[in-house]
Amino acid sequence: MTAWTTLKRRVIGQPLASRDEDQQLLPKRLALPVFASDPLSSVAYASEEAMLVLALAGVGALSLLTPISIAIAVLLAIVVISYQQTIRAYPGGGGAFIVALENLGVGPGVVAAAALLTDYVLTVAVSAAAGVAAITSAYPALLEWRVELALACVVVLTIANLRGTKESSRLFALPTYAFVATVFTMLIVGFIKCSDGVCPTAASAGIPLEPELGGVTLFLILRAFASGSTALTGVEAIANGVQAFREPKSRNAAATLGVMGAISISMFLGISTLARLFDVRISESTADQYGTVISQIGRVAFEGGAGFWILQVFTAGILILAANTAYQDFPRLSAILSRHRFMPRQFRNRGDRLVFSNGILALALLAGLLLVAFDAQVSKLIQLYVIGVFASFTLSQTGMVRHWLKTRERAWRRSVVINLVGAVTTGVVLVIVAVVKFAHGAWIVLVAIPLLVAWMMAMRRHYRRVALHLSRVRASAARRNHRLILLAAHTDSATERAMRYAALVDPESITVVHAVEPEESDDLVHTWSRLYPQHPLVLLEPDRDPIVRRIRKYIRHERDAHPDARITVVLAERFRTRSLRSLFSHPHSLILKALLLFEPGVAVTDLTVVKRRRRPASAQAAITRHVIVLTVSEVTRPTLEALDYARQLHPDELSCVHIDVDEQQRERVEAAWRASGPELELEIIESPYRDITRPLVRYVRRRRWDEPPGTLVNVLLPEFIVPGRIAQLLHNQTGLVIKGALAAEPDVAVTSVPFHLAAAEQVDPTSVS
């Protein structure tokens, strides 16, 4: 076990097997704090946001807080009921994206997804900044470390979520429930204090609020309504994460959403009501002096005692934990988008703890960049907030209206009315928020979402084009000549084994190439002519080009001179130890192998000799037998062409293996393998921890141990190469990891058989929209 693996397991825990996935599903009591931390935390400042807007028109305008809060509560109830219907109609999860995609089309679906992803990133950044703001307000000396503290919060949340959904839910359940219990206690105590008809007043009661506007206008009321609508942020989280619930998933998710809605509405209306009863007043200029609205209410209700400080602690905690909702939904939505080819395929991979680790890390990175860019200031970040969530609300509600009109299920007329009201209302709020906050930074989100949509659509076109060419099996072609180029640096045991391998595969021609300075070549040429007189050494004359470039130019020349031939380049290497570190002791060959992967028509075989301290390299038996292990991830054109190539190498035995990391993929591959017609049996290697490399390495080692001495196990890796180095990153780099793991395995060779998409398109161009 490497040091990295040991550290990783100490930080995030032991890997969980795929069969344990059901044990990671959440009961309702744990799902509530996981998915509801964002909407529950929103009520801590939603009333305050509305009051800050109303205060612009003076004290008298604060009387509008009650009707505005009731309107927001009604809207929140409509959205909750609508998403309960969404959960029942789409139990597979995906929320606004799936609803918009299936009912409104690809464009609206991608817009909804882009809006949600943007909002999730902002949720993490705002939550971390808000939590740190609560800490620095109590300890001003920490203010200069604001960014570092916010980044530390992101790191802690990231590690907690990498440990798995169930473990993170247990970790965050206590502070979430404690916040809810403390707020309800505050509300009960506050209303009891008003039960005799006389209410105590807040410290800010009676202070004058000079109006900055001429009076109350419709636009001001709408702006206050839009600001208070932050209470709705995070409501869609449960609809996106239905698959995280225990069975029956949709019923448990809908019930949890109902409980969350009831708690949020009760807390929001209670805080707004007590704010009016206690005559709480707040403006931008008085907030620092008198504190937030919830803190002023808490100070009156608990009379500044221990209950007040408990409220402050749990309020700061819930503000930070609000980011956990985004940590649950961003990775899941990214995985769904990846399955629909709108995001890189790496986002669908589950990590050691059965979570979508790449999505979690991407979210943390993006949120961290925002915190650094905006200096972790809530006042700057909040201007970008809410637009994404209301855009997804509007599209989701509109999509559900279309859904009911198409399906006309039972009580569809009532459902249409509910969703139509929600669509119109959230649409109005979206427009108001966009207009009001545009000049304050919202324009960044309004620009970012279309750019993200364009990127996702380009991603989809790329993956569809690749899938088309990989699935198109070419007609049987005439057998191609096989030419082998062996790169020799020394006349040592590695080169000797490479020459034996070349003889076993029996190509039409063998060319041995050496590129080095002339003064270093005289002895090599003399020794070579005595050992291998039948294969003269080809020397690449030195020039201004480095060695790697000279070799690459020669290989290109040979390929172009023999366009109908298949070229195999064999590199013979020696390693002192069986470790990844030894890879970097051969920089020239490492660079050359990476470059040759992008050369059409060239396969690369990497032979290895392990030179141990207590056993000389010559102790390895001479190669007399050659078996091939062909890895099959999907039954595509690259795989079938690699199979043809494997047969051309004249192996003594040929095995085809598939690593079972996903049951659905395995069933698809087995069916496609039977349909494609190879007479060979496809061996299935189980991988309970979803890892490809380690099960394959164990399989190769067992094959090597079971074979007689002198057997070389050649692992063939079909790899498809897309035009552009950046585009190549959109595909899993599994081949690179496998080559690194097998690089120093004794009696093992690794052959990369690339399939170049650009070359396939030149032969058979097809446009994919």
Short mmCIF file of N, CA and C in Angstrom, two decimals, residues 98 148 245 250 275 479 517 545 606 653 688 712 768:
data_model
loop_
_atom_site.label_atom_id
_atom_site.label_comp_id
_atom_site.label_asym_id
_atom_site.label_seq_id
_atom_site.Cartn_x
_atom_site.Cartn_y
_atom_site.Cartn_z
N ILE A 98 -34.33 17.28 -15.50
CA ILE A 98 -35.07 16.20 -16.15
C ILE A 98 -36.45 16.68 -16.57
N GLU A 148 -8.84 32.77 4.30
CA GLU A 148 -8.25 31.49 4.72
C GLU A 148 -9.25 30.67 5.55
N PHE A 245 -32.40 8.31 -1.08
CA PHE A 245 -33.33 7.89 -0.03
C PHE A 245 -33.50 6.38 -0.02
N SER A 250 -39.36 7.56 -3.68
CA SER A 250 -40.16 8.74 -3.99
C SER A 250 -41.09 9.12 -2.84
N ALA A 275 -40.61 39.85 14.58
CA ALA A 275 -39.90 41.07 14.22
C ALA A 275 -40.83 42.27 14.28
N ARG A 479 -5.97 -8.18 -44.73
CA ARG A 479 -4.95 -8.27 -43.69
C ARG A 479 -3.82 -7.28 -43.99
N GLU A 517 24.53 10.13 -29.62
CA GLU A 517 25.67 10.85 -30.15
C GLU A 517 26.69 9.87 -30.74
N ASP A 545 17.74 18.52 -33.67
CA ASP A 545 16.58 17.98 -32.94
C ASP A 545 17.02 17.10 -31.79
N ASP A 606 5.51 -1.70 -24.60
CA ASP A 606 6.47 -1.35 -23.56
C ASP A 606 6.89 -2.62 -22.84
N GLU A 653 -1.74 -17.80 -26.74
CA GLU A 653 -3.06 -17.80 -26.11
C GLU A 653 -3.58 -16.36 -26.08
N PRO A 688 -15.44 -5.22 -6.87
CA PRO A 688 -16.46 -4.74 -5.91
C PRO A 688 -16.26 -3.30 -5.48
N LEU A 712 5.68 -14.50 -21.67
CA LEU A 712 5.46 -13.06 -21.57
C LEU A 712 3.96 -12.78 -21.67
N VAL A 768 -22.58 15.49 -36.68
CA VAL A 768 -23.54 15.16 -35.62
C VAL A 768 -24.01 16.47 -35.01
#
